CSV table of C-alpha atoms in Angstrom, one decimal:
chain,number,residue,atom,x,y,z
A,1,MET,CA,32.3,-9.6,-53.0
A,2,ASN,CA,31.3,-12.3,-50.5
A,3,ARG,CA,28.4,-11.7,-48.2
A,4,ARG,CA,27.7,-13.1,-44.7
A,5,ARG,CA,24.7,-12.7,-42.4
A,6,VAL,CA,26.2,-11.5,-39.1
A,7,LEU,CA,24.0,-11.7,-36.0
A,8,PHE,CA,24.6,-8.7,-33.7
A,9,GLY,CA,22.6,-9.7,-30.5
A,10,THR,CA,19.1,-10.2,-31.9
A,11,VAL,CA,19.7,-7.9,-34.9
A,12,VAL,CA,20.4,-9.8,-38.2
A,13,VAL,CA,22.0,-7.7,-41.0
A,14,ALA,CA,23.3,-8.7,-44.4
A,15,SER,CA,26.9,-7.7,-44.3
A,16,SER,CA,30.0,-7.3,-46.5
A,17,ILE,CA,33.4,-6.0,-45.8
A,18,ALA,CA,33.9,-3.0,-48.0
A,19,GLY,CA,36.8,-1.0,-46.6
A,20,CYS,CA,38.8,-0.5,-43.5
A,21,LEU,CA,37.8,0.9,-40.1
A,22,ASP,CA,38.2,4.6,-39.8
A,23,GLU,CA,37.7,4.3,-36.0
A,24,GLY,CA,39.5,2.0,-33.7
A,25,SER,CA,38.2,1.0,-30.3
A,26,ASP,CA,40.0,3.8,-28.6
A,27,ASP,CA,36.7,5.4,-27.7
A,28,ALA,CA,35.3,2.2,-26.5
A,29,PRO,CA,36.3,2.0,-23.0
A,30,GLY,CA,26.9,-5.3,-18.8
A,31,SER,CA,23.6,-8.0,-18.4
A,32,GLU,CA,19.6,-8.4,-19.0
A,33,THR,CA,17.9,-5.8,-17.0
A,34,SER,CA,17.5,-7.2,-13.6
A,35,PRO,CA,13.9,-8.3,-12.8
A,36,ASP,CA,13.1,-5.3,-10.7
A,37,GLY,CA,14.4,-2.8,-13.3
A,38,ASP,CA,17.9,-2.4,-11.8
A,39,THR,CA,20.8,-2.1,-14.2
A,40,GLY,CA,24.2,-3.4,-13.6
A,41,GLY,CA,26.7,-2.2,-11.1
A,42,GLN,CA,30.3,-1.6,-11.9
A,43,ALA,CA,32.1,-4.4,-13.7
A,44,THR,CA,35.5,-5.3,-12.4
A,45,SER,CA,38.0,-7.0,-14.6
A,46,GLU,CA,40.0,-9.6,-12.8
A,47,SER,CA,41.6,-11.3,-15.8
A,48,GLU,CA,45.0,-10.7,-14.4
A,49,GLY,CA,44.2,-10.8,-10.7
A,50,GLY,CA,41.3,-12.2,-8.8
A,51,GLU,CA,39.9,-10.9,-5.6
A,52,GLY,CA,42.6,-12.8,-3.7
A,53,GLY,CA,45.3,-11.2,-5.8
A,54,GLU,CA,46.2,-14.4,-7.7
A,55,THR,CA,47.0,-14.0,-11.4
A,56,ASN,CA,45.0,-15.9,-14.0
A,57,GLU,CA,47.2,-16.0,-17.1
A,58,VAL,CA,46.1,-18.2,-19.9
A,59,GLU,CA,48.4,-19.3,-22.7
A,60,SER,CA,47.0,-18.3,-26.0
A,61,ASP,CA,48.0,-17.1,-29.5
A,62,VAL,CA,45.3,-14.5,-29.3
A,63,PRO,CA,46.9,-11.0,-29.3
A,64,GLU,CA,46.5,-9.0,-26.1
A,65,PRO,CA,44.7,-6.1,-27.9
A,66,ALA,CA,42.1,-8.5,-29.1
A,67,ARG,CA,41.6,-9.9,-25.6
A,68,ASP,CA,41.4,-6.4,-24.2
A,69,ALA,CA,38.8,-5.4,-26.7
A,70,GLY,CA,36.7,-8.4,-25.9
A,71,GLU,CA,36.9,-7.7,-22.2
A,72,GLY,CA,36.0,-4.1,-22.9
A,73,ILE,CA,32.8,-4.9,-24.7
A,74,ILE,CA,31.7,-7.3,-21.9
A,75,GLU,CA,32.3,-4.6,-19.3
A,76,ALA,CA,30.4,-2.0,-21.4
A,77,VAL,CA,27.3,-4.2,-21.8
A,78,ALA,CA,27.4,-5.3,-18.2
A,79,ASN,CA,27.6,-1.7,-17.0
A,80,ASP,CA,24.7,-0.7,-19.2
A,81,ASP,CA,27.1,1.6,-21.2
A,82,LEU,CA,25.5,0.6,-24.5
A,83,GLU,CA,26.9,3.5,-26.5
A,84,THR,CA,30.4,2.3,-25.7
A,85,ALA,CA,29.5,-1.3,-26.4
A,86,ALA,CA,28.2,-0.3,-29.8
A,87,SER,CA,31.3,1.6,-30.6
A,88,TYR,CA,33.3,-1.6,-30.5
A,89,GLY,CA,31.3,-3.0,-33.5
A,90,PRO,CA,32.8,-3.1,-37.0
A,91,VAL,CA,30.0,-1.0,-38.4
A,92,GLU,CA,32.3,0.9,-40.8
A,93,VAL,CA,32.9,-2.4,-42.7
A,94,VAL,CA,29.5,-4.0,-42.3
A,95,GLU,CA,26.8,-3.1,-44.8
A,96,ASP,CA,23.5,-2.0,-43.3
A,97,ALA,CA,25.0,-2.0,-39.8
A,98,ASP,CA,25.0,1.0,-37.5
A,99,ARG,CA,25.8,1.8,-33.9
A,100,GLU,CA,22.1,2.4,-33.0
A,101,GLY,CA,21.2,-1.1,-34.3
A,102,LEU,CA,24.0,-2.6,-32.1
A,103,ARG,CA,22.9,-0.5,-29.2
A,104,SER,CA,19.3,-1.6,-29.6
A,105,ALA,CA,20.5,-5.2,-29.8
A,106,TYR,CA,22.6,-5.0,-26.6
A,107,ASP,CA,19.7,-3.3,-24.8
A,108,ARG,CA,17.8,-6.6,-25.1
A,109,PHE,CA,20.6,-8.5,-23.4
A,110,ASN,CA,20.2,-9.6,-19.7
A,111,ARG,CA,22.3,-7.3,-17.5
A,112,PRO,CA,23.1,-8.4,-13.9
A,113,GLU,CA,23.4,-6.2,-10.9
A,114,ALA,CA,27.2,-6.4,-11.1
A,115,VAL,CA,30.0,-8.2,-12.7
A,116,HIS,CA,32.9,-9.1,-10.3
A,117,ALA,CA,35.4,-10.6,-12.7
A,118,ILE,CA,36.1,-11.1,-16.4
A,119,ALA,CA,38.8,-13.7,-17.1
A,120,PHE,CA,40.0,-14.7,-20.6
A,121,SER,CA,39.5,-18.4,-21.0
A,122,SER,CA,40.3,-19.3,-24.6
A,123,GLY,CA,40.3,-18.2,-28.2
A,124,GLU,CA,40.3,-19.8,-31.6
A,125,THR,CA,40.6,-18.5,-35.2
A,126,GLU,CA,37.3,-18.4,-37.0
A,127,GLU,CA,38.7,-19.4,-40.4
A,128,SER,CA,35.2,-19.9,-42.0
A,129,LEU,CA,34.2,-16.5,-41.0
A,130,ALA,CA,37.5,-15.0,-42.2
A,131,GLU,CA,37.0,-16.6,-45.6
A,132,GLU,CA,33.6,-15.0,-46.0
A,133,LEU,CA,34.7,-11.5,-45.2
A,134,ASP,CA,36.0,-9.6,-48.1
A,135,ALA,CA,39.8,-9.3,-48.6
A,136,GLU,CA,39.5,-5.6,-49.6
A,137,ALA,CA,39.1,-4.9,-45.9
A,138,ALA,CA,42.7,-5.9,-45.1
A,139,ILE,CA,41.5,-8.4,-42.5
A,140,SER,CA,44.4,-9.7,-40.4
A,141,ALA,CA,42.6,-12.1,-38.1
A,142,VAL,CA,39.1,-13.2,-36.9
A,143,TYR,CA,38.8,-14.8,-33.5
A,144,ARG,CA,36.0,-16.3,-31.3
A,145,LEU,CA,37.0,-15.5,-27.8
A,146,GLU,CA,35.6,-17.0,-24.6
A,147,TYR,CA,35.6,-15.4,-21.1
A,148,ASP,CA,34.6,-16.7,-17.7
A,149,VAL,CA,32.5,-14.0,-16.1
A,150,GLU,CA,31.5,-13.9,-12.5
A,151,PHE,CA,28.3,-12.0,-12.1
A,152,GLN,CA,25.9,-11.0,-9.3
A,153,THR,CA,22.1,-11.3,-9.1
A,154,GLN,CA,19.7,-11.1,-6.1
A,155,GLN,CA,20.2,-14.8,-5.7
A,156,GLY,CA,24.0,-14.7,-5.4
A,157,ARG,CA,27.3,-14.8,-7.4
A,158,TYR,CA,28.1,-17.4,-10.0
A,159,GLU,CA,30.2,-17.8,-13.1
A,160,ARG,CA,29.1,-18.2,-16.8
A,161,PRO,CA,30.9,-18.1,-20.1
A,162,VAL,CA,30.6,-15.3,-22.6
A,163,GLU,CA,31.6,-15.5,-26.3
A,164,VAL,CA,32.9,-12.5,-28.2
A,165,TYR,CA,33.9,-12.2,-31.9
A,166,ALA,CA,37.0,-10.1,-32.6
A,167,ILE,CA,38.2,-8.9,-36.0
A,168,GLU,CA,41.4,-7.0,-36.9
A,169,VAL,CA,41.1,-4.7,-39.9
A,170,ASP,CA,44.0,-2.5,-40.8
A,171,GLY,CA,45.5,-3.0,-37.4
A,172,GLU,CA,42.4,-2.0,-35.5
A,173,TRP,CA,40.3,-4.5,-33.4
A,174,SER,CA,36.5,-4.5,-33.4
A,175,THR,CA,34.3,-6.8,-31.3
A,176,TRP,CA,30.7,-7.8,-31.1
A,177,ILE,CA,28.6,-10.3,-29.0
A,178,GLU,CA,25.9,-12.4,-30.5
A,179,ARG,CA,23.0,-13.1,-28.3
A,180,ASP,CA,23.7,-16.8,-28.1
A,181,GLY,CA,27.2,-15.9,-26.8
A,182,TRP,CA,25.9,-13.8,-23.9
A,183,ARG,CA,25.0,-16.4,-21.2
A,184,LEU,CA,25.2,-14.4,-18.0
A,185,HIS,CA,21.7,-15.4,-17.3
A,186,THR,CA,21.0,-19.0,-16.2
A,187,ARG,CA,17.8,-20.1,-17.7
A,188,PRO,CA,15.3,-21.2,-15.1
A,189,ASP,CA,14.2,-24.8,-15.6
A,190,ALA,CA,11.8,-26.6,-13.3
A,191,THR,CA,8.9,-29.0,-13.2
A,192,VAL,CA,5.9,-28.9,-10.9
A,193,ASP,CA,2.9,-31.0,-10.1
A,194,VAL,CA,-0.4,-29.2,-9.6
A,195,SER,CA,-3.5,-31.0,-8.2
A,196,GLY,CA,-6.6,-29.9,-6.4
A,197,ASP,CA,-10.4,-29.8,-6.2
A,198,GLY,CA,-11.0,-26.4,-7.9
A,199,THR,CA,-11.2,-24.6,-4.6
A,200,THR,CA,-7.7,-25.3,-3.5
A,201,ALA,CA,-4.6,-26.3,-5.4
A,202,GLU,CA,-1.6,-28.3,-4.2
A,203,VAL,CA,1.6,-27.3,-5.9
A,204,GLU,CA,4.8,-29.4,-5.6
A,205,LEU,CA,8.2,-28.7,-7.0
A,206,THR,CA,9.4,-32.0,-8.5
A,207,ASP,CA,12.6,-30.8,-10.2
A,208,ALA,CA,14.7,-27.6,-10.6
A,209,SER,CA,17.9,-26.4,-12.1
A,210,GLU,CA,20.7,-24.5,-10.4
A,211,ARG,CA,19.4,-21.5,-8.4
A,212,THR,CA,15.8,-21.9,-9.8
A,213,ALA,CA,12.8,-21.4,-7.5
A,214,ALA,CA,9.1,-21.7,-8.3
A,215,PHE,CA,6.5,-19.1,-7.3
A,216,VAL,CA,2.8,-18.8,-7.5
A,217,ARG,CA,1.4,-15.5,-8.7
A,218,GLY,CA,-2.1,-14.2,-9.6
A,219,GLY,CA,-5.4,-13.6,-7.9
A,220,ASP,CA,-5.0,-11.7,-4.6
A,221,ILE,CA,-1.5,-12.8,-4.0
A,222,ALA,CA,0.3,-9.5,-3.2
A,223,ASP,CA,3.8,-11.0,-2.9
A,224,PRO,CA,4.5,-14.3,-4.8
A,225,SER,CA,7.6,-14.8,-2.6
A,226,ASP,CA,5.1,-15.9,0.1
A,227,TYR,CA,4.3,-18.8,-2.2
A,228,ARG,CA,7.8,-19.9,-3.0
A,229,LEU,CA,9.2,-23.4,-3.6
A,230,ASP,CA,13.0,-23.8,-3.4
A,231,GLU,CA,13.9,-27.5,-3.4
A,232,PRO,CA,12.4,-30.5,-5.2
A,233,GLY,CA,9.9,-32.0,-2.8
A,234,ASP,CA,8.7,-28.6,-1.4
A,235,ALA,CA,4.9,-28.2,-1.6
A,236,LEU,CA,2.3,-25.7,-0.7
A,237,GLU,CA,-1.4,-25.2,-0.8
A,238,VAL,CA,-3.2,-22.3,-2.5
A,239,ALA,CA,-6.7,-21.8,-1.2
A,240,ALA,CA,-9.3,-19.6,-2.9
A,241,SER,CA,-10.6,-18.7,0.5
A,242,GLU,CA,-7.2,-17.0,1.1
A,243,VAL,CA,-6.1,-15.7,-2.3
A,244,GLY,CA,-9.4,-15.2,-4.0
A,245,SER,CA,-10.9,-16.7,-7.1
A,246,GLY,CA,-9.2,-16.5,-10.5
A,247,SER,CA,-6.4,-17.8,-12.7
A,248,PHE,CA,-2.9,-18.4,-11.2
A,249,GLU,CA,0.5,-19.1,-12.7
A,250,VAL,CA,3.3,-21.2,-11.4
A,251,VAL,CA,6.6,-19.7,-12.6
A,252,ALA,CA,10.2,-20.7,-12.5
A,253,SER,CA,12.8,-17.9,-12.0
A,254,ILE,CA,16.3,-17.3,-10.7
A,255,GLU,CA,15.9,-13.5,-10.2
A,256,GLY,CA,12.4,-13.3,-8.7
A,257,PRO,CA,8.8,-14.0,-9.6
A,258,ASN,CA,8.3,-10.8,-11.6
A,259,SER,CA,11.5,-11.1,-13.6
A,260,GLU,CA,11.1,-10.7,-17.4
A,261,THR,CA,12.9,-14.0,-17.6
A,262,ALA,CA,10.5,-16.0,-15.4
A,263,VAL,CA,9.1,-19.0,-17.2
A,264,VAL,CA,5.5,-20.1,-16.8
A,265,LEU,CA,5.4,-23.8,-15.9
A,266,GLU,CA,1.7,-24.3,-15.2
A,267,THR,CA,-1.6,-22.4,-14.9
A,268,PHE,CA,-4.6,-23.3,-12.8
A,269,SER,CA,-7.9,-21.7,-11.7
A,270,ILE,CA,-9.5,-21.9,-8.3
A,271,ALA,CA,-12.7,-20.5,-7.0
A,272,ASP,CA,-14.1,-19.6,-3.6
A,273,PRO,CA,-17.4,-21.4,-3.1
A,274,SER,CA,-18.8,-18.7,-0.9
A,275,GLY,CA,-19.2,-16.3,-3.8
A,276,TRP,CA,-21.4,-18.8,-5.8
A,277,SER,CA,-24.4,-19.2,-3.4
A,278,ASP,CA,-26.8,-16.9,-5.4
A,279,VAL,CA,-25.5,-17.9,-8.8
A,280,ARG,CA,-27.9,-19.6,-11.3
A,281,GLU,CA,-26.7,-18.1,-14.6
A,282,ILE,CA,-23.1,-18.2,-16.0
A,283,VAL,CA,-22.0,-16.2,-19.1
A,284,LEU,CA,-18.7,-16.9,-20.9
A,285,GLU,CA,-17.3,-15.4,-24.1
A,286,GLY,CA,-15.4,-17.7,-26.4
A,287,GLU,CA,-12.2,-17.1,-28.4
A,288,ILE,CA,-9.7,-19.6,-29.5
A,289,THR,CA,-7.2,-18.6,-26.7
A,290,GLY,CA,-9.8,-19.4,-24.0
A,291,TRP,CA,-13.2,-18.9,-22.4
A,292,ILE,CA,-13.5,-15.4,-20.8
A,293,GLY,CA,-15.7,-15.0,-17.8
A,294,VAL,CA,-18.4,-12.4,-18.0
A,295,GLU,CA,-20.9,-13.3,-15.2
A,296,PRO,CA,-21.2,-13.9,-12.3
A,297,ALA,CA,-18.7,-11.6,-10.4
A,298,PRO,CA,-16.3,-14.5,-9.4
A,299,VAL,CA,-15.5,-15.2,-13.1
A,300,GLU,CA,-15.5,-11.7,-14.5
A,301,GLY,CA,-12.5,-11.2,-16.7
A,302,VAL,CA,-11.0,-14.6,-15.8
A,303,GLU,CA,-9.7,-16.8,-18.6
A,304,ASN,CA,-11.0,-20.3,-18.4
A,305,PRO,CA,-12.5,-19.8,-14.9
A,306,THR,CA,-13.4,-22.6,-12.5
A,307,LEU,CA,-17.2,-22.9,-12.2
A,308,VAL,CA,-18.5,-23.8,-8.8
A,309,LEU,CA,-21.9,-25.5,-8.8
A,310,ARG,CA,-24.0,-27.0,-6.0
A,311,GLU,CA,-25.1,-30.5,-6.5
A,312,GLY,CA,-28.8,-30.8,-7.6
A,313,MET,CA,-29.2,-27.2,-8.6
A,314,GLU,CA,-30.1,-26.1,-12.1
A,315,TYR,CA,-27.9,-23.7,-14.0
A,316,THR,CA,-27.9,-21.9,-17.3
A,317,ILE,CA,-24.6,-21.6,-19.0
A,318,THR,CA,-24.6,-19.1,-21.9
A,319,VAL,CA,-21.6,-18.7,-24.3
A,320,GLU,CA,-21.1,-16.0,-26.8
A,321,ASN,CA,-18.8,-16.0,-29.8
A,322,ARG,CA,-16.2,-13.3,-29.3
A,323,ASP,CA,-13.9,-13.8,-32.3
A,324,GLY,CA,-15.9,-15.2,-35.2
A,325,ASN,CA,-14.3,-18.6,-35.1
A,326,ILE,CA,-16.3,-21.8,-34.8
A,327,HIS,CA,-17.0,-22.8,-31.2
A,328,VAL,CA,-18.8,-25.7,-29.6
A,329,LEU,CA,-19.4,-25.9,-25.8
A,330,GLU,CA,-19.4,-29.3,-24.2
A,331,LEU,CA,-19.5,-30.4,-20.6
A,332,GLN,CA,-17.4,-33.4,-19.8
A,333,ASP,CA,-16.5,-35.9,-17.0
A,334,GLU,CA,-13.0,-36.7,-15.6
A,335,ALA,CA,-12.3,-39.0,-18.6
A,336,GLY,CA,-13.1,-36.3,-21.1
A,337,GLU,CA,-16.4,-37.9,-22.2
A,338,ARG,CA,-19.5,-35.8,-22.7
A,339,VAL,CA,-21.9,-35.8,-19.8
A,340,GLY,CA,-25.5,-36.5,-20.9
A,341,THR,CA,-26.5,-34.3,-23.8
A,342,TYR,CA,-24.6,-31.2,-22.6
A,343,ARG,CA,-23.2,-29.9,-25.9
A,344,THR,CA,-24.2,-27.0,-28.1
A,345,ASP,CA,-24.2,-27.0,-31.9
A,346,GLU,CA,-21.5,-25.1,-33.8
A,347,PHE,CA,-21.7,-21.3,-33.8
A,348,GLU,CA,-19.2,-19.1,-35.7
A,349,ASP,CA,-20.6,-15.6,-36.1
A,350,ALA,CA,-19.3,-13.0,-33.7
A,351,GLY,CA,-21.9,-12.1,-31.2
A,352,GLU,CA,-23.8,-15.3,-31.7
A,353,ARG,CA,-24.9,-17.1,-28.5
A,354,ARG,CA,-25.7,-20.6,-27.3
A,355,GLU,CA,-26.8,-21.9,-23.9
A,356,ILE,CA,-27.0,-25.1,-21.9
A,357,THR,CA,-29.3,-25.8,-19.0
A,358,VAL,CA,-27.7,-28.2,-16.7
A,359,THR,CA,-28.4,-29.9,-13.4
A,360,ALA,CA,-25.2,-30.2,-11.3
A,361,THR,CA,-24.0,-33.7,-10.5
A,362,ASP,CA,-20.7,-35.0,-9.4
A,363,GLU,CA,-20.1,-36.4,-13.0
A,364,LEU,CA,-19.3,-32.9,-14.2
A,365,ALA,CA,-15.6,-32.1,-14.2
A,366,ARG,CA,-14.8,-29.7,-17.0
A,367,TYR,CA,-16.1,-27.6,-19.9
A,368,VAL,CA,-14.4,-27.3,-23.3
A,369,CYS,CA,-14.7,-25.9,-26.7
A,370,LEU,CA,-14.4,-29.0,-29.0
A,371,PRO,CA,-12.6,-27.3,-31.9
A,372,HIS,CA,-10.1,-25.6,-29.5
A,373,GLU,CA,-9.9,-28.0,-26.6
A,374,THR,CA,-6.3,-27.5,-25.8
A,375,MET,CA,-6.8,-23.7,-25.2
A,376,GLN,CA,-10.5,-23.4,-24.3
A,377,HIS,CA,-11.2,-25.5,-21.2
A,378,GLY,CA,-12.0,-25.0,-17.6
A,379,GLU,CA,-12.8,-26.9,-14.5
A,380,ILE,CA,-16.2,-27.5,-12.9
A,381,VAL,CA,-16.4,-28.1,-9.2
A,382,VAL,CA,-19.6,-29.6,-7.8
A,383,VAL,CA,-19.9,-29.0,-4.0
A,384,ASP,CA,-22.4,-30.1,-1.3
A,385,SER,CA,-22.3,-26.7,0.3
A,386,PHE,CA,-21.2,-23.1,-0.4
A,387,ASP,CA,-19.7,-22.7,3.0
A,388,GLY,CA,-16.2,-23.7,1.9
């Protein structure tokens, strides 16, 4: 008996066709959870009539029951009716597949606020798939179907294709959607340029895909929508005096800054100089994912925090090994070269400490862990005054 690995959403199962379907899709009559936790509204099929009442017939050899079953599973997933969506699956003839596995897979799909129209677009026979499914199952046909789906998010309405697989066994149609075929969500894609002096950051949106906006979140920013960039060329300033000290993310998103699908484009740290006036000792813990601030208060709990030093003052920077990996602290200039002799030796035992005593000069620009420089690095800002 031939075997095929069939991907149901994100669930991969080894499958074989071993018999016929006992259940049809009679009991079967959709999108990633919206960023704010809302699930889809009612999906409305308009494959035979749009909102304006015009018909949308497509010439195709795909049988109408197959097309209906494909439309039904899209509606079910879009409406968050995952039990019904799972009931469309050919679980009776797929080894190690079950409805709960399908339901779990569809639960990880993006589901919009609403689907306004589902229109059959095209269909083609999947001969290679049909050949790999066992003939004992009395397979009549296997199709890959495509539908144009108009969906709704907080950002508006727009259309995307969805692909559905349909299989006829003993006269009954079953359908399933692989994750790559569920494209209701438009992937956010953007580029930004971030610059600054360690106390403020200038963020510019340089490019963005359809409906994508960029947001800054972190620190004391209560609503990232207040720090939003919509069009290439838009720019804004993020000042530590207004949003606090800490690490910040610039994210790209279609559905809002706190969406699960938001993509982190850049991270940066800024610090408010006014909180550093009494600081003479700095303590950081080192792990390969970053330096974690311990003292003083402005860096506590911050990954790769910006250090604010006053020119001419002497500071002690203490680093502790947090994860038992080899670490080496080095202070560098803008070119990435070591400043003076400011480098520790290697230390790799968890809890082991090293310290550097440094006099602040405008040469200082960053601190790094040499073995993990791409992850463990932070900025040093040298100021003339702590007044801002």
